[in-house]
Short mmCIF file of C-alpha atoms and ligand atoms in Angstrom, two decimals:
data_model
loop_
_atom_site.label_atom_id
_atom_site.label_comp_id
_atom_site.label_asym_id
_atom_site.label_seq_id
_atom_site.Cartn_x
_atom_site.Cartn_y
_atom_site.Cartn_z
CA MET A 1243 0.00 0.00 0.00
CA PHE A 1244 1.35 3.42 -0.96
CA ASN A 1245 1.23 6.36 1.48
CA PHE A 1246 -1.92 8.42 1.21
CA ASN A 1247 -3.65 11.51 2.54
CA TYR A 1248 -7.41 11.06 2.93
CA TYR A 1249 -9.20 14.34 3.60
CA THR A 1250 -12.98 14.39 3.30
CA PRO A 1251 -14.39 17.31 5.29
CA THR A 1252 -17.80 17.58 3.60
CA GLN A 1253 -20.87 17.16 5.82
CA VAL A 1254 -23.34 14.85 4.08
CA VAL A 1255 -27.04 15.37 4.76
CA PHE A 1256 -28.81 12.54 2.96
CA GLY A 1257 -32.44 11.62 2.35
CA ARG A 1258 -35.92 12.86 1.54
CA ASP A 1259 -36.68 16.60 1.98
CA THR A 1260 -33.12 17.39 3.09
CA GLU A 1261 -33.04 20.45 0.78
CA LEU A 1262 -35.18 22.14 3.44
CA GLU A 1263 -32.05 22.26 5.62
CA ALA A 1264 -30.13 24.44 3.19
CA GLY A 1265 -30.57 27.64 5.24
CA ARG A 1266 -29.54 26.03 8.51
CA LEU A 1267 -26.42 24.55 6.91
CA VAL A 1268 -25.36 27.78 5.19
CA LYS A 1269 -25.67 29.55 8.54
CA LYS A 1270 -23.68 26.82 10.30
CA TYR A 1271 -20.79 27.37 7.88
CA GLY A 1272 -20.82 31.15 8.26
CA GLY A 1273 -22.74 32.25 5.17
CA THR A 1274 -24.68 35.53 5.48
CA SER A 1275 -25.00 36.56 1.83
CA VAL A 1276 -25.38 33.73 -0.66
CA LEU A 1277 -25.08 33.28 -4.41
CA VAL A 1278 -27.63 30.59 -5.36
CA HIS A 1279 -26.19 29.10 -8.56
CA TYR A 1280 -28.05 26.67 -10.83
CA GLY A 1281 -28.37 25.24 -14.33
CA GLY A 1282 -30.59 25.56 -17.35
CA ARG A 1283 -34.10 24.48 -16.45
CA SER A 1284 -34.58 21.44 -14.24
CA ALA A 1285 -34.10 22.91 -10.75
CA LYS A 1286 -36.27 25.92 -11.54
CA ARG A 1287 -39.01 23.88 -13.20
CA SER A 1288 -39.26 21.36 -10.33
CA GLY A 1289 -39.71 24.12 -7.74
CA LEU A 1290 -36.43 23.16 -6.04
CA ILE A 1291 -34.97 26.66 -6.37
CA ASP A 1292 -38.03 28.14 -4.67
CA ARG A 1293 -37.78 25.64 -1.81
CA VAL A 1294 -34.08 26.40 -1.33
CA LYS A 1295 -34.69 30.16 -1.37
CA LYS A 1296 -37.47 29.73 1.22
CA ALA A 1297 -35.06 27.74 3.41
CA LEU A 1298 -32.57 30.65 3.22
CA GLU A 1299 -35.27 33.22 3.97
CA ASP A 1300 -36.39 31.22 7.01
CA GLU A 1301 -32.88 31.68 8.45
CA GLY A 1302 -32.75 35.37 7.54
CA ILE A 1303 -30.00 34.83 4.97
CA GLN A 1304 -29.71 37.23 2.02
CA TYR A 1305 -29.21 35.86 -1.44
CA CYS A 1306 -28.82 36.69 -5.11
CA GLU A 1307 -29.21 34.10 -7.84
CA LEU A 1308 -27.64 33.10 -11.14
CA GLY A 1309 -28.92 30.29 -13.38
CA GLY A 1310 -27.90 29.16 -16.84
CA VAL A 1311 -24.91 26.91 -16.12
CA VAL A 1312 -24.54 24.47 -19.05
CA PRO A 1313 -23.06 20.94 -18.97
CA ASN A 1314 -19.27 21.27 -19.45
CA PRO A 1315 -19.61 24.62 -17.64
CA HIS A 1316 -18.27 27.75 -19.26
CA LEU A 1317 -15.66 30.20 -18.03
CA GLY A 1318 -17.92 33.06 -19.22
CA LYS A 1319 -20.63 32.05 -16.73
CA VAL A 1320 -17.99 31.89 -13.97
CA ARG A 1321 -16.98 35.47 -14.76
CA GLU A 1322 -20.66 36.54 -14.72
CA GLY A 1323 -21.06 34.92 -11.30
CA VAL A 1324 -17.98 36.71 -9.96
CA GLU A 1325 -19.34 40.12 -11.00
CA LEU A 1326 -22.76 39.42 -9.47
CA ALA A 1327 -21.21 38.12 -6.25
CA LYS A 1328 -18.95 41.16 -5.94
CA ALA A 1329 -21.89 43.53 -6.40
CA ASN A 1330 -23.87 41.72 -3.68
CA GLY A 1331 -21.16 41.16 -1.08
CA VAL A 1332 -21.52 37.37 -1.37
CA ASP A 1333 -19.67 35.28 1.22
CA PHE A 1334 -21.01 31.79 0.40
CA ILE A 1335 -21.78 29.96 -2.89
CA LEU A 1336 -24.69 27.50 -2.86
CA ALA A 1337 -24.75 25.20 -5.89
CA VAL A 1338 -28.13 23.68 -6.73
CA GLY A 1339 -27.55 21.15 -9.49
CA GLY A 1340 -25.02 18.63 -10.75
CA GLY A 1341 -21.29 18.54 -11.34
CA SER A 1342 -21.42 21.41 -13.82
CA VAL A 1343 -23.18 23.76 -11.39
CA ILE A 1344 -20.96 22.71 -8.48
CA ASP A 1345 -17.82 23.22 -10.57
CA SER A 1346 -18.98 26.62 -11.78
CA SER A 1347 -19.60 27.49 -8.12
CA LYS A 1348 -16.15 26.28 -7.09
CA ALA A 1349 -14.53 28.39 -9.82
CA ILE A 1350 -16.46 31.47 -8.69
CA ALA A 1351 -15.35 30.73 -5.11
CA TYR A 1352 -11.69 30.57 -6.18
CA ALA A 1353 -12.01 33.80 -8.19
CA LEU A 1354 -13.60 35.75 -5.34
CA ALA A 1355 -10.75 34.85 -3.00
CA ASP A 1356 -8.16 36.33 -5.37
CA LEU A 1357 -9.59 39.20 -7.42
CA ASP A 1358 -6.14 40.34 -8.57
CA HIS A 1359 -5.61 37.30 -10.78
CA ASP A 1360 -7.52 35.67 -13.62
CA VAL A 1361 -9.16 32.45 -12.39
CA TRP A 1362 -8.37 30.65 -15.69
CA GLU A 1363 -4.70 30.64 -14.64
CA LEU A 1364 -5.62 27.88 -12.17
CA PHE A 1365 -6.98 25.71 -14.98
CA ALA A 1366 -4.00 26.55 -17.20
CA HIS A 1367 -1.84 25.43 -14.27
CA THR A 1368 0.28 28.58 -14.28
CA ARG A 1369 -0.37 29.27 -10.57
CA SER A 1370 -1.98 27.72 -7.48
CA ALA A 1371 -5.01 28.92 -5.54
CA VAL A 1372 -4.38 31.08 -2.48
CA GLY A 1373 -7.91 30.74 -1.09
CA CYS A 1374 -11.51 29.98 -1.79
CA LEU A 1375 -14.91 31.09 -0.51
CA PRO A 1376 -17.02 28.36 1.14
CA VAL A 1377 -19.22 26.29 -1.18
CA GLY A 1378 -22.17 24.03 -0.36
CA SER A 1379 -24.40 22.00 -2.66
CA VAL A 1380 -27.89 20.63 -3.15
CA LEU A 1381 -27.19 17.76 -5.54
CA THR A 1382 -29.67 16.93 -8.33
CA ILE A 1383 -27.76 14.27 -10.30
CA ALA A 1384 -25.53 11.43 -9.11
CA ALA A 1385 -22.52 11.49 -11.38
CA ALA A 1386 -19.47 13.74 -11.10
CA GLY A 1387 -18.93 13.44 -7.35
CA SER A 1388 -18.01 17.12 -7.21
CA GLU A 1389 -20.14 17.44 -4.06
CA MET A 1390 -17.26 15.91 -2.05
CA SER A 1391 -14.31 16.13 -4.43
CA ALA A 1392 -11.27 18.39 -4.60
CA SER A 1393 -11.75 18.79 -8.37
CA CYS A 1394 -13.19 21.57 -10.47
CA VAL A 1395 -13.53 21.21 -14.26
CA ILE A 1396 -14.20 24.27 -16.44
CA THR A 1397 -14.40 24.76 -20.21
CA ASN A 1398 -12.95 27.88 -21.80
CA GLU A 1399 -15.57 28.21 -24.52
CA GLU A 1400 -13.40 30.63 -26.50
CA THR A 1401 -10.49 28.20 -26.91
CA GLY A 1402 -12.35 24.88 -26.61
CA GLU A 1403 -10.10 23.83 -23.70
CA LYS A 1404 -11.71 21.81 -20.90
CA ARG A 1405 -9.37 21.69 -17.92
CA ALA A 1406 -9.38 20.46 -14.32
CA TYR A 1407 -7.87 22.08 -11.25
CA ASP A 1408 -7.60 20.10 -8.00
CA ASP A 1409 -7.15 21.50 -4.49
CA ASP A 1410 -8.43 20.28 -1.11
CA ILE A 1411 -9.43 23.82 -0.14
CA VAL A 1412 -12.39 23.70 -2.53
CA ARG A 1413 -14.04 20.62 -1.03
CA PRO A 1414 -17.60 21.70 -0.24
CA LYS A 1415 -18.66 22.39 3.35
CA PHE A 1416 -21.82 20.33 2.95
CA ALA A 1417 -23.64 18.20 0.42
CA ILE A 1418 -27.42 17.91 0.60
CA MET A 1419 -28.41 14.70 -1.15
CA ASN A 1420 -32.07 13.88 -1.65
CA PRO A 1421 -32.26 10.91 -4.05
CA ALA A 1422 -35.88 11.82 -4.88
CA LEU A 1423 -34.59 14.95 -6.67
CA THR A 1424 -32.96 12.75 -9.30
CA VAL A 1425 -36.13 10.98 -10.56
CA THR A 1426 -36.72 13.69 -13.17
CA LEU A 1427 -33.45 12.89 -14.96
CA PRO A 1428 -33.65 11.56 -18.52
CA ASP A 1429 -32.43 7.94 -18.62
CA TYR A 1430 -29.39 8.92 -20.71
CA GLN A 1431 -28.22 11.34 -17.99
CA THR A 1432 -28.87 8.76 -15.24
CA GLN A 1433 -26.80 6.17 -17.08
CA ALA A 1434 -24.05 8.61 -18.04
CA GLY A 1435 -23.91 9.43 -14.33
CA CYS A 1436 -23.63 5.76 -13.37
CA THR A 1437 -20.82 5.36 -15.89
CA ASP A 1438 -18.94 8.35 -14.49
CA ILE A 1439 -19.34 7.00 -10.94
CA MET A 1440 -17.88 3.65 -12.00
CA MET A 1441 -15.07 5.33 -13.89
CA HIS A 1442 -14.03 7.35 -10.84
CA THR A 1443 -13.43 4.07 -9.05
CA MET A 1444 -11.96 2.28 -12.09
CA GLU A 1445 -9.46 5.10 -12.69
CA ARG A 1446 -8.16 4.47 -9.16
CA TYR A 1447 -8.38 0.67 -9.44
CA PHE A 1448 -6.10 0.15 -12.46
CA ASN A 1449 -2.67 0.83 -10.99
CA GLN A 1450 0.55 -1.00 -10.21
CA GLY A 1451 0.01 -1.06 -6.44
CA GLY A 1452 0.64 -4.05 -4.22
CA THR A 1453 -1.80 -5.34 -1.61
CA LEU A 1454 -4.91 -3.16 -1.37
CA GLU A 1455 -7.34 -5.66 0.06
CA LEU A 1456 -9.71 -3.36 1.92
CA THR A 1457 -9.59 -0.62 -0.72
CA ASP A 1458 -10.19 -3.24 -3.44
CA GLU A 1459 -13.14 -4.78 -1.60
CA ILE A 1460 -14.73 -1.35 -1.26
CA ALA A 1461 -14.03 -0.53 -4.92
CA GLU A 1462 -15.31 -3.84 -6.26
CA GLY A 1463 -18.43 -3.71 -4.06
CA LEU A 1464 -19.14 -0.18 -5.24
CA LEU A 1465 -18.77 -1.19 -8.90
CA ARG A 1466 -21.05 -4.22 -8.55
CA THR A 1467 -23.64 -2.13 -6.68
CA VAL A 1468 -23.68 0.60 -9.33
CA MET A 1469 -24.01 -1.96 -12.14
CA LYS A 1470 -26.93 -3.61 -10.35
CA TYR A 1471 -28.85 -0.41 -9.67
CA ALA A 1472 -28.05 1.25 -13.02
CA LYS A 1473 -29.86 -1.65 -14.69
CA ILE A 1474 -32.78 -1.34 -12.27
CA LEU A 1475 -33.08 2.40 -12.98
CA HIS A 1476 -32.95 1.72 -16.73
CA GLU A 1477 -36.25 -0.19 -16.27
CA ASP A 1478 -37.71 1.61 -13.25
CA PRO A 1479 -36.46 5.23 -13.07
CA SER A 1480 -38.64 6.20 -10.11
CA ASN A 1481 -37.22 3.50 -7.78
CA TYR A 1482 -36.14 5.54 -4.70
CA ASP A 1483 -33.91 2.88 -3.18
CA ALA A 1484 -32.02 2.45 -6.45
CA ARG A 1485 -31.64 6.24 -6.71
CA ALA A 1486 -30.32 6.31 -3.14
CA GLU A 1487 -27.75 3.55 -3.71
CA ILE A 1488 -26.46 5.31 -6.84
CA MET A 1489 -26.34 8.73 -5.19
CA TRP A 1490 -24.30 7.51 -2.23
CA ALA A 1491 -22.01 5.56 -4.54
CA GLY A 1492 -21.41 8.73 -6.57
CA SER A 1493 -19.98 10.57 -3.59
CA LEU A 1494 -17.89 7.67 -2.27
CA ALA A 1495 -16.51 6.97 -5.74
CA HIS A 1496 -14.91 10.41 -5.93
CA ASN A 1497 -14.14 11.48 -2.36
CA ASP A 1498 -10.92 9.41 -2.69
CA LEU A 1499 -12.12 6.48 -0.53
CA THR A 1500 -11.79 3.95 -3.35
CA GLY A 1501 -8.21 5.00 -4.09
CA CYS A 1502 -6.62 4.96 -0.63
CA GLY A 1503 -3.20 3.35 -1.04
CA ALA A 1504 -3.26 3.22 -4.85
CA ALA A 1505 -0.21 4.47 -6.75
CA SER A 1506 -0.36 8.20 -7.59
CA GLY A 1507 -4.06 8.33 -6.71
CA GLY A 1508 -4.90 6.34 -9.85
CA ASP A 1509 -4.53 6.35 -13.62
CA TRP A 1510 -6.94 9.04 -14.93
CA THR A 1511 -5.96 8.73 -18.61
CA SER A 1512 -9.53 7.98 -19.76
CA HIS A 1513 -10.76 11.11 -17.96
CA MET A 1514 -8.05 13.23 -19.50
CA LEU A 1515 -8.84 11.94 -23.01
CA GLU A 1516 -12.56 12.48 -22.43
CA HIS A 1517 -12.03 16.06 -21.29
CA GLU A 1518 -10.48 16.81 -24.69
CA MET A 1519 -13.53 15.26 -26.39
CA GLY A 1520 -15.78 17.39 -24.16
CA GLY A 1521 -13.82 20.55 -24.97
CA MET A 1522 -13.95 19.93 -28.73
CA PHE A 1523 -17.37 18.26 -29.18
CA ASP A 1524 -19.30 19.16 -25.99
CA VAL A 1525 -20.24 15.51 -25.30
CA THR A 1526 -21.87 14.28 -22.09
CA HIS A 1527 -18.98 13.44 -19.76
CA GLY A 1528 -20.07 9.94 -18.63
CA ALA A 1529 -21.01 8.87 -22.16
CA GLY A 1530 -17.64 10.12 -23.42
CA LEU A 1531 -15.92 7.96 -20.80
CA ALA A 1532 -17.86 4.87 -21.91
CA ALA A 1533 -16.79 5.59 -25.50
CA ILE A 1534 -13.06 5.85 -24.74
CA TRP A 1535 -12.54 3.30 -21.93
CA PRO A 1536 -12.64 0.07 -24.02
CA SER A 1537 -9.98 1.42 -26.38
CA TRP A 1538 -7.79 2.54 -23.45
CA ALA A 1539 -8.28 -0.80 -21.65
CA ARG A 1540 -7.25 -2.88 -24.68
CA TYR A 1541 -4.22 -0.63 -25.20
CA VAL A 1542 -2.86 -0.98 -21.66
CA TYR A 1543 -4.04 -4.26 -20.12
CA LYS A 1544 -0.94 -6.31 -20.94
CA ASP A 1545 1.07 -3.91 -18.74
CA CYS A 1546 -1.38 -4.22 -15.84
CA MET A 1547 -2.43 -7.82 -16.17
CA ASP A 1548 -2.98 -8.69 -12.50
CA ARG A 1549 -5.44 -5.87 -11.98
CA PHE A 1550 -7.34 -6.56 -15.21
CA VAL A 1551 -7.65 -10.25 -14.28
CA GLN A 1552 -8.88 -9.33 -10.80
CA PHE A 1553 -11.37 -6.87 -12.31
CA ALA A 1554 -12.66 -9.44 -14.82
CA VAL A 1555 -13.24 -12.05 -12.12
CA ASN A 1556 -14.37 -10.00 -9.10
CA VAL A 1557 -16.37 -7.26 -10.84
CA MET A 1558 -17.48 -8.61 -14.22
CA GLY A 1559 -17.95 -12.23 -13.07
CA VAL A 1560 -15.83 -13.73 -15.87
CA ASP A 1561 -15.49 -17.53 -15.71
CA VAL A 1562 -11.75 -18.23 -15.85
CA GLY A 1563 -12.13 -21.88 -16.88
CA GLY A 1564 -9.72 -22.71 -19.71
CA ARG A 1565 -8.80 -19.09 -20.44
CA THR A 1566 -5.31 -17.61 -20.58
CA PRO A 1567 -4.67 -14.47 -18.47
CA GLU A 1568 -4.95 -12.42 -21.69
CA GLY A 1569 -8.23 -14.15 -22.47
CA ILE A 1570 -9.58 -13.35 -19.00
CA CYS A 1571 -8.65 -9.66 -19.41
CA GLU A 1572 -10.26 -9.48 -22.85
CA ALA A 1573 -13.40 -11.19 -21.58
CA GLY A 1574 -13.58 -8.65 -18.73
CA ILE A 1575 -13.29 -5.71 -21.11
CA ALA A 1576 -15.91 -7.22 -23.45
CA ALA A 1577 -18.23 -7.78 -20.47
CA MET A 1578 -17.91 -4.12 -19.52
CA GLU A 1579 -18.76 -3.11 -23.10
CA ASN A 1580 -21.84 -5.35 -22.95
CA PHE A 1581 -22.85 -3.69 -19.69
CA TYR A 1582 -22.50 -0.22 -21.24
CA ARG A 1583 -24.66 -1.32 -24.19
CA SER A 1584 -27.28 -2.75 -21.81
CA ILE A 1585 -27.78 0.68 -20.20
CA GLY A 1586 -27.74 2.60 -23.50
CA MET A 1587 -24.19 3.90 -23.28
CA PRO A 1588 -21.81 4.05 -26.28
CA THR A 1589 -18.67 1.90 -26.54
CA ASN A 1590 -16.88 3.96 -29.18
CA MET A 1591 -16.87 7.51 -30.56
CA LYS A 1592 -19.16 6.73 -33.48
CA GLU A 1593 -21.82 5.41 -31.11
CA LEU A 1594 -21.24 8.54 -29.02
CA GLY A 1595 -22.14 10.56 -32.12
CA ILE A 1596 -18.77 12.06 -33.03
CA GLU A 1597 -16.45 11.24 -35.91
CA PRO A 1598 -13.23 13.22 -35.37
CA THR A 1599 -10.91 13.72 -38.34
CA ASP A 1600 -7.23 12.72 -38.15
CA GLU A 1601 -6.40 16.37 -37.56
CA GLN A 1602 -8.91 16.64 -34.71
CA ILE A 1603 -7.51 13.48 -33.12
CA ARG A 1604 -4.01 14.92 -33.25
CA ALA A 1605 -5.30 18.18 -31.74
CA MET A 1606 -7.03 16.32 -28.89
CA ALA A 1607 -3.91 14.22 -28.23
CA ALA A 1608 -1.76 17.36 -28.19
CA GLY A 1609 -4.23 19.05 -25.82
CA ALA A 1610 -4.15 16.03 -23.51
CA ALA A 1611 -0.35 16.02 -23.54
CA ARG A 1612 -0.35 19.71 -22.59
CA ALA A 1613 -2.89 19.09 -19.82
CA CYS A 1614 -0.78 16.34 -18.20
CA GLY A 1615 2.67 17.80 -18.87
CA GLY A 1616 3.61 15.13 -21.45
CA SER A 1617 2.70 11.76 -19.95
CA ARG A 1618 0.06 10.09 -17.80
CA GLY A 1619 -1.00 6.72 -16.45
CA THR A 1620 -0.36 4.21 -13.68
CA ALA A 1621 -1.77 1.15 -15.47
CA LYS A 1622 0.72 2.05 -18.22
CA LEU A 1623 2.60 5.30 -18.68
CA LEU A 1624 1.38 6.87 -21.92
CA PHE A 1625 2.59 9.70 -24.17
CA GLU A 1626 1.07 11.84 -26.92
CA GLU A 1627 1.56 9.18 -29.62
CA ASP A 1628 -0.24 6.66 -27.40
CA PHE A 1629 -3.14 9.11 -26.94
CA VAL A 1630 -3.42 9.33 -30.77
CA LYS A 1631 -3.64 5.53 -31.06
CA ILE A 1632 -6.23 5.23 -28.30
CA TYR A 1633 -8.43 7.84 -30.00
CA GLU A 1634 -7.96 6.10 -33.38
CA ASN A 1635 -8.92 2.72 -31.91
CA ALA A 1636 -12.02 4.30 -30.32
CA ARG A 1637 -13.48 5.43 -33.67
O1 NZQ B 1135 -29.20 22.46 -16.47
P1 NZQ B 1135 -30.32 21.56 -16.08
O2 NZQ B 1135 -31.63 21.97 -16.65
O3 NZQ B 1135 -30.37 21.32 -14.59
O4 NZQ B 1135 -30.02 20.13 -16.79
C1 NZQ B 1135 -28.99 19.27 -16.33
C2 NZQ B 1135 -27.96 18.99 -17.44
O5 NZQ B 1135 -28.54 19.14 -18.71
C3 NZQ B 1135 -29.58 17.90 -16.10
N1 NZQ B 1135 -30.07 17.69 -14.75
C4 NZQ B 1135 -29.37 17.77 -13.58
N2 NZQ B 1135 -30.16 17.42 -12.57
C5 NZQ B 1135 -31.39 17.11 -13.08
C6 NZQ B 1135 -31.32 17.31 -14.48
N3 NZQ B 1135 -32.38 17.08 -15.29
C7 NZQ B 1135 -33.53 16.67 -14.71
N4 NZQ B 1135 -33.64 16.44 -13.38
C8 NZQ B 1135 -32.60 16.65 -12.54
N5 NZQ B 1135 -32.71 16.39 -11.23
O6 NZQ B 1135 -28.51 16.99 -16.32
C9 NZQ B 1135 -27.63 17.54 -17.28
C10 NZQ B 1135 -26.20 17.26 -16.83
O7 NZQ B 1135 -25.88 18.02 -15.68
P2 NZQ B 1135 -24.35 18.15 -15.24
O8 NZQ B 1135 -24.29 18.96 -14.02
O9 NZQ B 1135 -23.56 18.58 -16.42
O10 NZQ B 1135 -23.98 16.61 -14.94
P3 NZQ B 1135 -22.79 15.98 -14.15
O11 NZQ B 1135 -23.07 15.94 -12.71
O12 NZQ B 1135 -22.53 14.72 -14.86
O13 NZQ B 1135 -21.54 16.97 -14.33
C11 NZQ B 1135 -20.72 16.91 -15.45
C12 NZQ B 1135 -19.58 17.89 -15.34
O14 NZQ B 1135 -18.76 17.58 -14.19
C13 NZQ B 1135 -17.40 17.39 -14.63
C14 NZQ B 1135 -17.57 16.87 -16.01
O15 NZQ B 1135 -16.39 16.94 -16.77
C15 NZQ B 1135 -18.66 17.78 -16.55
O16 NZQ B 1135 -18.14 19.04 -16.88
N6 NZQ B 1135 -16.68 16.55 -13.67
C16 NZQ B 1135 -16.42 17.09 -12.47
C17 NZQ B 1135 -15.71 16.39 -11.52
C18 NZQ B 1135 -15.41 16.99 -10.21
N7 NZQ B 1135 -15.58 18.30 -10.07
O17 NZQ B 1135 -14.99 16.31 -9.27
C19 NZQ B 1135 -15.21 15.04 -11.76
C20 NZQ B 1135 -15.75 14.39 -12.97
O18 NZQ B 1135 -14.84 13.42 -13.43
C21 NZQ B 1135 -16.10 15.29 -14.09
O19 NZQ B 1135 -14.99 15.57 -14.92
ZN1 ZN B 1136 -15.75 11.82 -14.24
#
């Protein structure tokens, strides 16, 4: 087991009607003037925004509001939020939505703590954050795990760059998680969310670590649970217990629990390659991951055979009888593809709905190489030329 630092300070308030506690929680964490930040339509249409505002009013907390965050959230909206927050003396950001809204909120929180510098410099990795306003969330989709994570992913819509910045200081103060809020999700978003949740654990799972028995048991149990309930939700989207299992899995998959002791915190190549696809083609994050993972897995498994065998047997239920280790790995990857298909997810870029040209593939590979400083991967260390081949094999 490698050394690790596990820091998960977010208070989780889970269950039905928990959004009514938003005011009490903001007050507990020192908020007196709040920016209520949300997305395009869903939270407004369902009446959730009104309930959250009422909860703030009941505690005598002032607020201003800004909607319109899009999936793969834009830097321009972050800048708009900063101006509004400055004008209103905001001291707390309350995200009501999914990963995109939470990340937009985190970026606003970073910007407000350092008005002398451009916040994009964090995402360009030319400087580190010096501070951050407190952020809390009312989660409406189980997927990105941003409600407990140290990550923030923003797209610069002018350059087409989608970039992540990670820092423990941005981990939200609280996460309100009412699984009932997620029943209005279209099935595609539910399943893209389940895929992203699994990928957050799989990115950490495929590494060259030694004994990780407890971490592996947690990771494998989480993956099997998400697969089970993703299929149930595909047939029965209003099943509360299934929504609850998936929502809790989403937070545990990305609060670092399933990577404790893994080398370098995990592999993360599939995420990096998907972020380039998101920046160039604005695809749904989880679906983009499903489209790139099989190509990545086939490219690297021979260098990470023990883990791929373990995954095939313990997670995908592959019968080892008569198979070579390579055969077991390939059967595990094929079983994961079949699972993706069974929940309506793509297994390559064409099924995702994009057909990048050779030039676009080279541009995405170059962008990925810039984002990671040249190389990435713990399952197998990969370079720009490898990124090109993985994209080509994912067509
Ligand atoms: O804008 P509205 O109308 O709310 O529609 C949203 C959006 O279209 C809709 N939605 C959300 N809750 C709903 C709902 N529709 C009906 N009922 C509800 N209850 O779902 C769509 C997707 O929302 P989004 O917030 O984009 O989803 P997700 O949580 O998957 O977030 C994706 C973003 O997070 C980033 C991704 O790259 C992407 O930009 N990630 C953030 C991470 C982090 N900060 O830790 C880690 C992840 O790996 C990921 O990269
Ligand atoms: Zn993700």
